[in-house]
């Protein structure tokens, strides 16, 4: 290139940092770690977007949010319009902006990411959701929302003229089993299409893993509640304490007039390691540990009734987000030392990069290439965890290098709480009572990928119950695909 | 019009025991003997499992009979007719295997007597010769004697202090009974009560080679199989009592583990109850 032809260089703006609670402070509370963008920061970050003609980011999003358009609205300070744009595709923006692994999705394919850091799409999505929430709380008239009252954005979906009109007795009834991300999304979509939607939830609060699994410091429960209320405002009824497979069977739902059923029951069955000593007092599944703390609020014991064992040394087994959440929870409950014991090395950890970083800042100690072989007890309580060192061999089916035990390398770690976070499988309570739904050998429901159709007429499924434990946004994508297929089925009767 | 989970009737069949009929037509219609519900009294309350002691599908009610022990059961026992329970989920767990076995002995201890009632009725209806044994610390702790006697072919009472019936534990009584009736063929025993009592009965019947079903009472959270808080060992394998049980073969249960795990939260339970008592005292004072 010749010198004379240099164009005036556009000033490079680096990715806008997000404010966070300092590590030393946040380990003493369950408040959210990331504090979110201010209006100025959001506008600044959105101005980094190149407004690509063919935006790759949209393809990277499992529910194909019109990212370019919503970012353009933020840039113009039309924050509520930005949210409306997101809500066309995504009913849980406050959740997704926080917990999606954007580094593997929208932000992974952002063109800026080739030479620089990608646009902070997730944090902008979160900003839009939080901005509207704040406006709603303050009750002031929102700027930019032309002619709309505060809060009206929540039901402003213009593509759904039937959604809240017409006699409900004429509406076709559909049932959604499970109120996690897949079920909520499917329900929201069907309600917008004009169906009479009922969600059946086994627990006493809706949200699935969003309420019992992901901790408050990563996803405040008030956000989940708001987004569930948004779905309810679309006309969806949520029946709590209703366990399909026990309280009702799927066939009974059909007898009761439901024309189609979506199963979004998730991967709620905890796996244990099947090693000696796993039933000693002080050994938890991550599901139990996190349910006690998040859903039952045992971090507020005795103001809330459910207890949880605190312990001064906590060992968490596993390397995913559930392990990271458990370890960081243990720290906040007052543990002096928290270990994450993972059989592979750091690069293979399936947890989000951001959360691994947060965990390290909070003083969680990572013990890599190590696998527990036995839990040693004393008087019925956990005392030590015996581990063996591992080395990495050839890649396995998952593409990750297979860990192999090093003979004779066993050693013991003193610990008084062990949390097992090695994965979850499908809960069989529902499928046991529906023998006509075909399962694979892992117990997941077999579906047609394009529609979510199961082997039982009128029954669709999606999310972790089909894929095994995956991400919130993939479950939402599956809920959305199924909603469209259910609409098609209900209109045509074709199976 | 009754509200869902409203307490329709309350009685106090013995000291520190409350028997509540709760309006919940769905569960009332579905419940089978041996099943349980998970209950959360108020917004800040914990979830606790309670076995369904009776159900009336026509009236839309289930009966829960509760012994005051910790904070949650204190709260539930103090509810009055017209109050409502925040959450009742169920029916949960597998139901009791009911068929005509021939002769069945049903042994209930303390508040564990309550959930034997639906099993007693069903076993009688199935045509069994029914031997019922109820035990309590003293005669003041006995409940539902008349109801059970009506269905039983043989009916016995035991009290630890001898204030009524046989003096001693139900397990001792049953051991004596077997010795005194060597010709009697008992096809099945069902024992429900404190873990120690179920263990003692299982020990007696193991020597006598009588198949024995016990209803285990481990700590539960969700009650739907998603956490494993209620795990127990049966025949050397880990099982989740909430979905695989709560009834298991008493000869295969690791009772030592069950009892150990029941003590996990002793300290916290004390703190919780103490704080609750304090708050009640303050309210009464003011």
XYZ file of C-alpha atoms in Angstrom:
781
model
C 0.000 0.000 0.000
C 1.302 3.430 -0.904
C 1.643 6.056 1.726
C -0.299 8.713 -0.107
C -3.450 6.575 -0.222
C -3.981 6.287 3.516
C -7.529 7.050 4.460
C -8.208 9.005 7.647
C -8.208 6.222 10.226
C -11.351 5.777 12.268
C -10.645 6.055 15.950
C -10.729 2.651 17.537
C -12.964 2.358 20.589
C -12.249 -0.519 22.903
C -14.993 -2.658 24.399
C -16.728 -0.856 27.234
C -15.915 -2.404 30.579
C -18.802 -3.279 32.842
C -18.786 -2.207 36.470
C -18.538 -5.032 38.974
C -18.686 -5.408 42.722
C -15.081 -5.781 43.910
C -14.210 -9.415 44.687
C -13.366 -8.688 48.316
C -16.775 -7.179 48.878
C -18.971 -9.466 46.821
C -17.879 -12.707 48.506
C -19.749 -11.446 51.558
C -23.091 -11.050 49.832
C -25.404 -12.656 47.282
C -25.954 -9.444 45.316
C -25.307 -9.390 41.606
C -21.622 -9.270 40.680
C -21.951 -7.292 37.444
C -23.628 -3.962 37.898
C -24.648 -3.333 34.284
C -24.008 -0.508 31.833
C -25.102 3.064 32.459
C -26.990 4.798 29.647
C -23.817 6.516 28.455
C -21.837 3.302 28.547
C -24.522 1.466 26.608
C -24.637 4.172 23.946
C -20.859 4.158 23.720
C -20.678 0.374 23.394
C -23.453 0.281 20.805
C -21.571 2.840 18.724
C -18.836 0.232 18.255
C -21.205 -1.911 16.185
C -20.309 -1.727 12.480
C -23.933 -2.316 11.395
C -22.867 -5.080 9.034
C -24.999 -5.493 5.897
C -25.105 -9.210 6.533
C -24.860 -9.443 10.300
C -23.238 -12.691 11.398
C -24.231 -12.125 15.017
C -27.905 -12.829 14.253
C -26.994 -16.267 12.908
C -25.005 -16.885 16.070
C -28.076 -16.334 18.251
C -30.164 -19.489 18.688
C -33.398 -17.452 18.618
C -32.120 -15.036 15.952
C -32.689 -11.737 17.734
C -32.384 -8.782 15.323
C -29.229 -7.689 17.097
C -28.243 -5.017 14.610
C -31.589 -3.234 14.930
C -31.771 -3.307 18.697
C -28.223 -2.022 18.977
C -29.095 0.774 16.551
C -31.963 1.789 18.830
C -29.657 1.893 21.828
C -27.252 4.049 19.881
C -30.155 6.451 19.235
C -31.117 6.275 22.928
C -34.426 4.644 21.988
C -33.973 2.166 24.782
C -37.540 0.914 25.035
C -37.700 0.382 21.302
C -34.515 -1.649 21.617
C -36.269 -3.874 24.134
C -39.348 -4.243 21.938
C -37.073 -5.327 19.105
C -35.475 -7.984 21.329
C -38.849 -9.152 22.633
C -40.016 -9.926 19.121
C -37.748 -12.961 19.368
C -36.892 -13.367 23.021
C -39.219 -13.141 25.999
C -36.429 -13.439 28.588
C -33.899 -10.717 27.663
C -32.889 -9.900 31.240
C -32.071 -13.571 31.753
C -30.312 -14.206 28.432
C -28.249 -11.032 28.567
C -26.850 -12.349 31.827
C -26.442 -16.096 31.451
C -25.977 -16.874 27.739
C -22.461 -17.991 26.824
C -22.206 -15.175 24.288
C -18.545 -16.006 23.672
C -19.796 -19.174 21.947
C -22.803 -17.608 20.233
C -23.590 -14.094 18.964
C -20.329 -12.514 20.100
C -18.248 -15.383 18.754
C -19.109 -14.447 15.177
C -19.118 -10.646 15.633
C -16.855 -9.267 12.919
C -15.126 -6.927 15.362
C -13.935 -9.957 17.258
C -11.488 -10.889 14.518
C -9.031 -8.123 15.290
C -10.483 -6.671 18.453
C -13.015 -7.583 21.066
C -16.568 -8.249 19.825
C -19.454 -5.912 20.622
C -20.791 -6.673 24.114
C -24.134 -7.865 22.751
C -25.159 -9.697 25.902
C -24.487 -6.730 28.142
C -26.437 -4.453 25.781
C -29.370 -6.862 25.770
C -29.267 -6.897 29.534
C -29.087 -3.096 29.597
C -32.250 -2.792 27.500
C -34.155 -5.171 29.782
C -32.945 -3.501 32.971
C -33.609 -0.003 31.639
C -37.247 -0.807 31.000
C -37.569 -2.428 34.402
C -36.137 0.641 36.108
C -38.478 2.902 34.162
C -41.395 0.767 35.173
C -40.404 0.891 38.822
C -39.906 4.646 38.835
C -43.219 5.005 37.011
C -41.956 7.891 34.918
C -42.910 8.220 31.308
C -40.306 6.509 29.235
C -38.508 8.600 26.692
C -38.640 7.338 23.174
C -41.565 4.981 23.580
C -43.807 6.981 21.296
C -47.232 7.280 22.841
C -46.861 4.247 25.018
C -47.548 4.232 28.736
C -44.930 2.874 31.079
C -45.277 -0.835 31.075
C -47.278 -1.060 27.919
C -44.250 -2.380 26.110
C -44.929 -5.596 27.903
C -47.938 -6.391 25.798
C -47.119 -4.380 22.755
C -46.509 -7.239 20.407
C -48.194 -5.956 17.305
C -47.898 -9.227 15.430
C -50.461 -10.822 17.712
C -53.840 -9.207 17.348
C -55.600 -12.244 18.859
C -53.395 -12.486 21.877
C -55.620 -10.742 24.370
C -58.874 -10.529 22.525
C -61.763 -12.833 21.765
C -63.647 -15.086 24.115
C -61.319 -17.387 25.952
C -63.831 -20.230 25.760
C -63.231 -20.453 22.039
C -59.505 -20.629 22.392
C -57.695 -23.889 21.870
C -56.143 -25.208 25.077
C -52.492 -26.226 25.123
C -50.459 -27.531 28.048
C -46.812 -26.842 28.794
C -45.049 -29.122 31.269
C -42.239 -27.344 33.110
C -41.703 -23.608 33.574
C -38.001 -23.417 32.762
C -36.651 -21.461 29.786
C -38.009 -23.932 27.192
C -41.515 -24.026 28.665
C -41.730 -20.281 29.287
C -40.649 -19.501 25.735
C -42.981 -22.044 24.161
C -45.852 -20.748 26.312
C -45.144 -17.120 25.425
C -45.043 -17.846 21.711
C -48.276 -19.849 21.788
C -50.044 -17.171 23.828
C -49.012 -14.571 21.268
C -50.565 -16.790 18.592
C -53.833 -16.728 20.526
C -53.855 -20.086 22.284
C -55.138 -20.681 25.803
C -51.910 -21.781 27.487
C -51.443 -23.447 30.880
C -48.023 -24.220 32.306
C -47.777 -27.058 34.846
C -44.857 -26.661 37.248
C -43.829 -29.196 39.911
C -42.129 -26.728 42.264
C -43.716 -23.829 44.137
C -42.022 -21.160 41.998
C -41.823 -20.891 38.223
C -38.536 -20.551 36.337
C -36.905 -23.974 36.549
C -33.130 -23.741 36.695
C -33.425 -19.943 36.608
C -34.841 -20.013 40.151
C -33.376 -23.123 41.751
C -30.062 -23.445 39.907
C -28.440 -20.192 38.854
C -27.540 -18.162 41.944
C -28.798 -14.711 42.826
C -25.306 -13.210 42.331
C -25.428 -14.148 38.653
C -29.150 -13.841 37.992
C -31.283 -11.918 40.500
C -34.557 -13.735 41.139
C -36.458 -10.455 40.774
C -35.439 -10.462 37.093
C -36.772 -13.985 36.638
C -39.994 -13.023 38.386
C -40.439 -9.978 36.136
C -39.923 -12.038 33.017
C -42.306 -14.727 34.234
C -44.861 -11.982 34.882
C -44.349 -10.776 31.326
C -45.285 -14.264 30.082
C -48.341 -14.256 32.385
C -49.392 -10.894 30.994
C -49.495 -12.538 27.586
C -52.347 -14.614 29.039
C -50.467 -17.712 30.191
C -51.716 -19.427 33.351
C -49.141 -21.096 35.580
C -50.236 -23.968 37.827
C -47.669 -24.565 40.550
C -47.206 -27.717 42.648
C -48.489 -29.790 39.722
C -46.252 -32.756 38.994
C -47.065 -34.294 35.641
C -46.612 -38.023 36.036
C -48.030 -37.820 39.576
C -50.649 -35.092 39.986
C -51.793 -35.636 36.374
C -50.636 -37.851 33.528
C -50.206 -36.635 29.953
C -53.243 -38.655 28.881
C -55.300 -36.900 31.546
C -54.253 -33.547 30.130
C -55.672 -34.621 26.763
C -58.869 -35.858 28.472
C -59.105 -32.496 30.150
C -59.339 -30.790 26.768
C -55.744 -29.842 26.060
C -55.183 -30.320 22.344
C -51.410 -30.437 22.408
C -48.694 -30.775 25.056
C -45.123 -29.484 25.203
C -42.683 -31.239 27.539
C -39.924 -29.002 28.850
C -39.055 -30.861 32.014
C -35.310 -30.351 31.794
C -32.385 -32.332 33.132
C -33.163 -32.350 36.812
C -31.813 -35.725 37.902
C -28.450 -35.343 39.656
C -25.660 -37.772 38.822
C -23.527 -39.067 41.626
C -20.033 -40.473 41.131
C -20.777 -43.934 42.493
C -17.687 -43.918 44.708
C -17.506 -45.144 48.322
C -18.646 -42.667 50.986
C -20.964 -40.621 48.817
C -23.823 -40.886 51.299
C -21.948 -39.461 54.272
C -23.442 -36.398 55.894
C -22.038 -33.286 54.230
C -22.111 -34.679 50.697
C -24.551 -32.808 48.478
C -25.590 -33.035 44.871
C -25.164 -29.577 43.343
C -28.914 -29.672 42.680
C -29.679 -30.048 46.373
C -27.065 -27.515 47.456
C -28.195 -24.873 44.965
C -31.917 -25.568 45.501
C -31.524 -25.057 49.228
C -29.642 -21.806 48.734
C -31.419 -20.303 45.707
C -35.004 -21.535 45.819
C -35.319 -22.003 49.584
C -33.058 -19.041 50.450
C -31.122 -20.925 53.088
C -28.466 -18.206 52.954
C -31.073 -16.222 54.906
C -31.514 -18.961 57.551
C -32.995 -18.688 60.177
C -35.199 -15.920 58.746
C -36.042 -18.465 56.081
C -36.542 -21.960 57.459
C -34.481 -24.184 55.171
C -31.009 -24.930 56.574
C -27.808 -25.682 54.679
C -24.492 -26.935 56.036
C -21.786 -24.313 55.760
C -18.471 -25.926 56.602
C -15.071 -24.246 56.483
C -13.565 -26.291 53.651
C -15.788 -27.114 50.694
C -14.795 -29.303 47.751
C -16.827 -29.045 44.569
C -16.401 -31.785 41.984
C -16.849 -30.817 38.319
C -15.901 -28.106 35.842
C -19.117 -26.679 34.453
C -21.219 -23.668 35.363
C -23.013 -25.680 38.045
C -19.674 -26.407 39.732
C -18.655 -22.739 39.489
C -21.999 -21.624 40.910
C -21.727 -24.112 43.779
C -18.169 -23.081 44.639
C -18.959 -19.375 44.604
C -22.067 -20.052 46.695
C -19.952 -21.918 49.258
C -17.616 -18.930 49.492
C -20.546 -16.618 50.136
C -21.860 -18.936 52.834
C -18.585 -18.282 54.646
C -16.279 -21.170 53.702
C -12.628 -20.326 54.286
C -11.381 -22.567 51.530
C -13.221 -23.705 48.434
C -11.754 -26.149 45.924
C -12.989 -26.992 42.476
C -11.764 -30.483 41.669
C -11.807 -31.128 37.926
C -10.483 -34.171 36.110
C -9.364 -32.292 33.004
C -7.366 -29.048 32.693
C -8.530 -25.450 32.612
C -8.909 -25.230 28.816
C -11.405 -28.096 28.808
C -13.613 -26.542 31.496
C -17.150 -26.227 30.103
C -17.991 -23.314 32.429
C -18.224 -19.775 31.050
C -14.881 -17.977 30.758
C -16.294 -14.941 32.541
C -17.463 -17.031 35.478
C -14.160 -18.923 35.726
C -12.502 -15.518 35.962
C -14.986 -14.375 38.598
C -14.432 -17.561 40.602
C -10.659 -17.084 40.576
C -10.988 -13.454 41.666
C -13.104 -14.659 44.552
C -10.351 -16.975 45.724
C -11.733 -20.310 44.567
C -8.841 -22.749 44.230
C -8.831 -24.859 41.089
C -7.440 -28.352 41.409
C -7.051 -29.574 37.837
C -6.309 -33.043 36.459
C -7.647 -34.595 39.644
C -10.515 -36.984 40.229
C -12.076 -38.142 43.517
C -12.003 -41.894 44.113
C -13.404 -42.066 47.632
C -14.988 -39.913 50.291
C -13.633 -40.680 53.729
C -15.834 -40.099 56.754
C -15.695 -39.963 60.509
C -18.737 -40.546 62.734
C -20.892 -40.440 59.637
C -19.609 -37.055 58.433
C -17.280 -36.182 55.563
C -13.679 -35.761 56.671
C -11.509 -36.088 53.571
C -11.793 -36.619 49.902
C -9.346 -39.058 48.356
C -8.286 -38.073 44.841
C -6.151 -39.465 42.064
C -4.093 -37.399 39.627
C -4.970 -37.544 35.952
C -3.192 -36.947 32.665
C -4.783 -36.182 29.339
C -4.813 -38.822 26.628
C -6.348 -38.888 23.172
C -9.530 -36.904 22.422
C -12.759 -38.791 23.215
C -16.218 -38.660 21.602
C -16.788 -35.148 22.967
C -13.595 -33.968 21.228
C -11.961 -33.243 24.551
C -8.846 -35.085 25.616
C -9.718 -38.055 27.745
C -8.431 -37.956 31.341
C -6.514 -41.053 32.434
C -5.682 -41.847 36.058
C -2.003 -41.888 37.050
C -1.506 -45.120 39.014
C -0.294 -44.666 42.558
C -0.888 -40.913 42.645
C -3.707 -40.950 45.206
C -3.710 -38.275 47.894
C -6.221 -36.879 50.375
C -7.708 -33.413 50.807
C -9.256 -32.430 54.162
C -12.772 -31.193 53.582
C -16.050 -30.973 55.464
C -18.510 -30.427 52.633
C -18.485 -32.079 49.213
C -20.710 -30.863 46.384
C -21.029 -33.174 43.390
C -21.529 -31.205 40.169
C -20.673 -33.754 37.490
C -23.873 -33.361 35.492
C -27.592 -34.053 35.462
C -29.817 -36.394 33.498
C -33.502 -36.490 32.616
C -35.885 -37.004 35.516
C -37.891 -40.190 34.862
C -41.005 -39.245 36.911
C -42.909 -38.045 33.868
C -41.622 -40.458 31.243
C -42.274 -43.490 33.476
C -46.000 -42.794 33.247
C -45.958 -42.210 29.477
C -44.620 -45.458 27.980
C -45.683 -44.384 24.484
C -43.033 -41.655 24.440
C -39.831 -43.085 23.004
C -36.602 -42.347 24.887
C -32.978 -42.829 23.916
C -30.661 -44.976 25.999
C -29.782 -42.039 28.250
C -33.475 -41.495 29.033
C -33.835 -38.338 26.928
C -36.957 -37.919 24.821
C -36.439 -38.630 21.128
C -37.867 -35.851 18.939
C -37.869 -34.687 15.375
C -35.249 -31.922 15.435
C -37.096 -29.589 13.115
C -40.408 -29.676 14.991
C -39.870 -31.117 18.443
C -42.439 -33.844 17.720
C -42.214 -36.895 19.981
C -43.425 -40.402 19.190
C -46.792 -39.604 20.825
C -49.359 -37.759 18.752
C -49.877 -34.186 19.871
C -46.913 -34.220 22.246
C -43.840 -32.092 21.591
C -40.659 -31.743 23.647
C -37.627 -29.488 23.815
C -34.769 -28.237 25.945
C -32.630 -30.320 28.260
C -35.140 -33.204 28.376
C -34.223 -33.777 24.707
C -30.595 -32.640 24.474
C -29.327 -33.382 27.960
C -28.006 -30.516 30.083
C -27.245 -27.592 27.745
C -27.844 -23.828 27.818
C -30.754 -21.537 28.628
C -30.846 -20.054 25.144
C -30.810 -23.431 23.389
C -33.779 -24.477 25.511
C -35.524 -21.265 24.509
C -34.772 -21.901 20.866
C -36.273 -25.378 21.181
C -39.362 -23.929 22.873
C -39.803 -21.514 20.025
C -39.413 -24.139 17.285
C -41.925 -26.384 19.049
C -44.436 -23.533 19.402
C -44.397 -23.002 15.642
C -44.757 -26.729 14.999
C -47.599 -26.981 17.518
C -49.401 -24.132 15.793
C -48.995 -25.934 12.477
C -50.254 -29.196 13.970
C -53.242 -27.561 15.653
C -54.229 -25.775 12.455
C -53.824 -28.719 10.092
C -54.288 -31.714 12.385
C -51.438 -33.320 10.460
C -48.936 -35.358 12.450
C -66.612 -22.334 48.415
C -63.434 -23.743 49.899
C -60.031 -22.446 48.977
C -57.338 -24.780 47.698
C -55.211 -26.036 50.607
C -57.655 -24.676 53.162
C -57.824 -26.469 56.507
C -61.411 -27.698 56.547
C -61.329 -29.519 59.871
C -58.864 -29.841 62.656
C -58.750 -32.239 65.550
C -56.171 -32.971 68.206
C -56.256 -36.764 68.630
C -53.372 -36.782 71.125
C -51.096 -34.356 72.878
C -48.853 -32.531 70.361
C -50.549 -34.207 67.403
C -52.838 -32.339 65.005
C -54.996 -34.011 62.406
C -55.879 -31.692 59.524
C -58.321 -32.265 56.684
C -57.023 -30.161 53.796
C -59.086 -29.183 50.769
C -57.250 -30.261 47.620
C -59.597 -32.143 45.259
C -56.900 -33.149 42.771
C -54.691 -34.831 45.340
C -57.745 -36.252 47.148
C -58.822 -37.963 43.947
C -55.370 -39.272 43.066
C -53.880 -40.296 46.389
C -53.211 -43.969 46.982
C -52.162 -45.629 50.254
C -48.488 -45.094 51.022
C -48.086 -41.856 49.091
C -47.072 -38.503 50.534
C -47.247 -34.787 49.878
C -44.630 -32.052 50.233
C -45.941 -29.111 52.190
C -44.746 -25.533 52.642
C -46.716 -23.667 55.261
C -45.839 -20.053 54.445
C -43.696 -18.056 52.037
C -40.515 -18.357 54.131
C -41.159 -21.939 55.189
C -39.197 -25.020 54.297
C -40.666 -27.898 52.295
C -41.421 -30.969 54.403
C -42.793 -34.384 53.404
C -45.941 -35.683 55.134
C -47.591 -39.013 54.434
C -51.226 -38.825 53.390
C -53.157 -40.332 56.310
C -56.491 -40.486 54.528
C -58.263 -39.089 51.503
C -61.892 -38.411 50.711
C -62.345 -37.940 46.983
C -66.015 -36.955 47.362
C -65.258 -34.187 49.849
C -62.023 -33.264 48.045
C -59.920 -33.545 51.177
C -56.751 -35.252 52.315
C -55.837 -35.841 55.931
C -52.422 -34.978 57.311
C -51.701 -36.009 60.876
C -48.694 -34.217 62.270
C -46.551 -34.496 65.384
C -45.168 -31.241 66.775
C -41.417 -31.626 66.709
C -39.564 -28.811 64.934
C -40.561 -25.339 63.779
C -42.421 -26.386 60.628
C -44.558 -28.979 62.372
C -45.263 -26.506 65.192
C -46.579 -24.032 62.631
C -48.701 -26.675 60.916
C -50.096 -27.998 64.197
C -51.146 -24.478 65.170
C -53.170 -23.906 62.001
C -56.913 -23.648 62.515
C -59.886 -24.452 60.311
C -60.109 -21.723 57.676
C -56.330 -21.189 57.461
C -54.597 -22.209 54.269
C -51.286 -23.876 53.577
C -49.147 -22.057 51.008
C -48.113 -25.105 48.976
C -49.174 -28.736 48.885
C -47.607 -30.851 46.121
C -48.475 -34.441 45.377
C -49.383 -37.191 45.570
C -45.730 -38.269 45.573
C -43.838 -41.528 45.854
C -44.902 -45.023 44.931
C -48.031 -46.455 46.500
C -48.184 -49.467 48.806
C -48.434 -52.817 47.076
C -51.959 -53.974 47.949
C -53.204 -57.489 47.213
C -54.559 -60.508 48.979
C -51.380 -61.822 50.586
C -53.281 -63.962 53.115
C -52.349 -62.684 56.558
C -50.860 -59.227 56.894
C -49.542 -57.564 60.043
C -49.554 -53.795 60.097
C -47.450 -52.154 62.770
C -47.667 -48.428 63.482
C -45.591 -46.457 65.967
C -46.348 -42.968 67.272
C -47.489 -40.574 64.586
C -46.557 -43.322 62.093
C -49.917 -44.837 63.032
C -51.694 -42.256 60.883
C -50.412 -43.383 57.471
C -51.189 -47.022 58.297
C -54.920 -46.242 58.188
C -55.378 -46.152 54.403
C -53.193 -49.264 54.117
C -55.272 -51.062 56.778
C -58.473 -50.236 54.889
C -57.070 -51.284 51.521
C -55.528 -54.506 52.815
C -58.813 -55.460 54.464
C -60.716 -54.682 51.297
C -58.305 -56.913 49.377
C -59.401 -59.783 51.623
C -56.463 -60.156 53.995
C -56.624 -61.435 57.550
C -55.422 -58.313 59.327
C -53.312 -58.133 62.479
C -52.842 -54.547 63.635
C -50.356 -53.446 66.286
C -50.197 -49.841 67.434
C -47.581 -48.505 69.793
C -46.868 -45.255 71.608
C -44.867 -44.024 74.559
C -47.960 -43.943 76.722
C -51.722 -44.147 76.250
C -51.933 -40.365 75.747
C -49.941 -40.712 72.543
C -52.219 -43.282 70.920
C -54.348 -42.211 67.964
C -56.996 -43.658 65.672
C -57.548 -46.828 67.714
C -61.272 -47.090 66.986
C -60.871 -46.442 63.283
C -58.239 -49.157 62.947
C -59.903 -51.722 65.204
C -62.993 -51.648 63.003
C -61.061 -53.057 60.039
C -58.723 -55.387 61.935
C -59.204 -59.070 62.668
C -56.765 -58.836 65.548
C -55.929 -55.549 67.204
C -53.191 -54.932 69.774
C -51.896 -51.940 71.688
C -48.435 -51.469 73.132
C -47.147 -48.655 75.324
C -43.589 -48.143 76.501
C -44.791 -47.311 80.000
C -47.503 -49.957 80.123
C -50.283 -47.403 80.606
C -52.335 -49.356 78.085
C -52.032 -52.800 76.500
C -48.697 -54.602 76.265
C -45.860 -52.943 78.176
C -42.941 -52.456 75.820
C -42.048 -51.751 72.199
C -44.093 -52.999 69.251
C -41.063 -55.014 68.109
C -40.913 -56.850 71.449
C -44.641 -57.467 71.326
C -44.389 -58.831 67.809
C -41.501 -61.092 68.729
C -43.591 -62.485 71.593
C -46.599 -62.847 69.326
C -44.628 -64.947 66.860
C -43.366 -67.169 69.687
C -46.846 -67.635 71.091
C -48.418 -68.350 67.714
C -45.911 -70.672 66.029
C -48.526 -72.148 63.732
C -49.644 -68.794 62.387
C -48.403 -68.015 58.895
C -47.901 -64.273 58.406
C -47.324 -63.414 54.758
C -46.313 -59.817 55.062
C -45.510 -57.150 57.623
C -45.804 -53.414 57.084
C -44.111 -51.204 59.658
C -44.376 -47.425 59.798
C -42.947 -45.253 62.543
C -39.643 -43.876 63.826
C -36.563 -45.269 62.053
C -35.433 -47.146 65.181
C -38.828 -48.816 65.508
C -38.838 -49.880 61.849
C -35.330 -51.260 62.268
C -36.329 -53.220 65.384
C -39.386 -54.711 63.667
C -37.285 -55.616 60.603
C -34.756 -57.382 62.836
C -37.542 -59.490 64.376
C -39.112 -60.431 61.055
C -35.776 -61.143 59.393
C -35.205 -64.108 61.739
C -38.799 -65.181 61.188
C -38.381 -64.860 57.398
C -41.427 -62.616 56.919
C -41.264 -60.122 54.081
C -41.395 -56.681 55.683
C -42.129 -53.336 54.093
C -41.076 -50.133 55.834
C -41.913 -46.545 54.891
C -38.726 -44.504 55.137
C -38.682 -40.941 56.378
C -35.404 -39.309 55.249
C -34.895 -35.554 54.827
C -36.481 -34.302 51.618
C -36.452 -31.019 49.724
C -38.313 -31.208 46.412
C -39.758 -34.730 46.725
C -39.658 -35.270 42.952
C -36.240 -36.856 42.468
C -34.214 -33.812 41.528
C -31.831 -33.471 44.458
C -31.005 -36.727 46.229
C -31.347 -35.282 49.732
C -33.502 -38.311 50.578
C -31.032 -40.915 49.359
C -30.975 -44.187 51.224
C -29.139 -47.461 50.686
C -31.225 -50.503 49.913
C -29.499 -53.814 49.177
C -26.239 -51.881 48.857
C -27.584 -49.525 46.187
C -28.341 -45.816 46.520
C -32.031 -45.033 46.027
C -34.001 -41.808 46.205
C -36.783 -42.442 48.735
C -39.061 -39.804 47.189
C -39.338 -41.519 43.806
C -38.062 -45.081 44.342
C -39.944 -45.344 47.653
C -40.776 -44.310 50.296
C -41.552 -48.010 50.914
C -38.715 -50.525 50.752
C -37.912 -54.021 51.931
C -36.971 -53.527 55.581
C -34.467 -56.382 55.456
C -32.441 -54.597 52.803
C -32.445 -51.059 54.229
C -29.287 -49.577 55.768
C -30.983 -48.112 58.856
C -27.708 -46.907 60.362
C -27.174 -44.646 57.364
C -30.794 -43.461 57.446
C -30.567 -42.524 61.130
C -27.210 -40.813 60.601
C -28.566 -38.745 57.713
C -31.682 -37.791 59.702
C -29.356 -35.978 62.128
C -27.651 -33.699 59.561
C -29.478 -30.540 60.598
C -29.961 -31.165 64.343
C -28.218 -27.914 65.301
C -30.058 -25.823 62.754
C -33.389 -27.379 63.709
C -32.790 -26.384 67.328
C -31.890 -22.809 66.363
C -34.961 -22.541 64.194
C -37.349 -23.868 66.839
C -35.780 -21.722 69.555
C -36.158 -18.578 67.479
C -39.763 -19.479 66.702
C -40.561 -20.028 70.385
C -38.958 -16.686 71.234
C -41.042 -14.900 68.642
C -44.213 -16.552 69.949
C -43.321 -15.533 73.472
C -42.773 -11.917 72.414
C -46.110 -11.858 70.658
C -47.868 -13.249 73.720
C -46.119 -10.757 75.993
C -46.958 -7.724 73.922
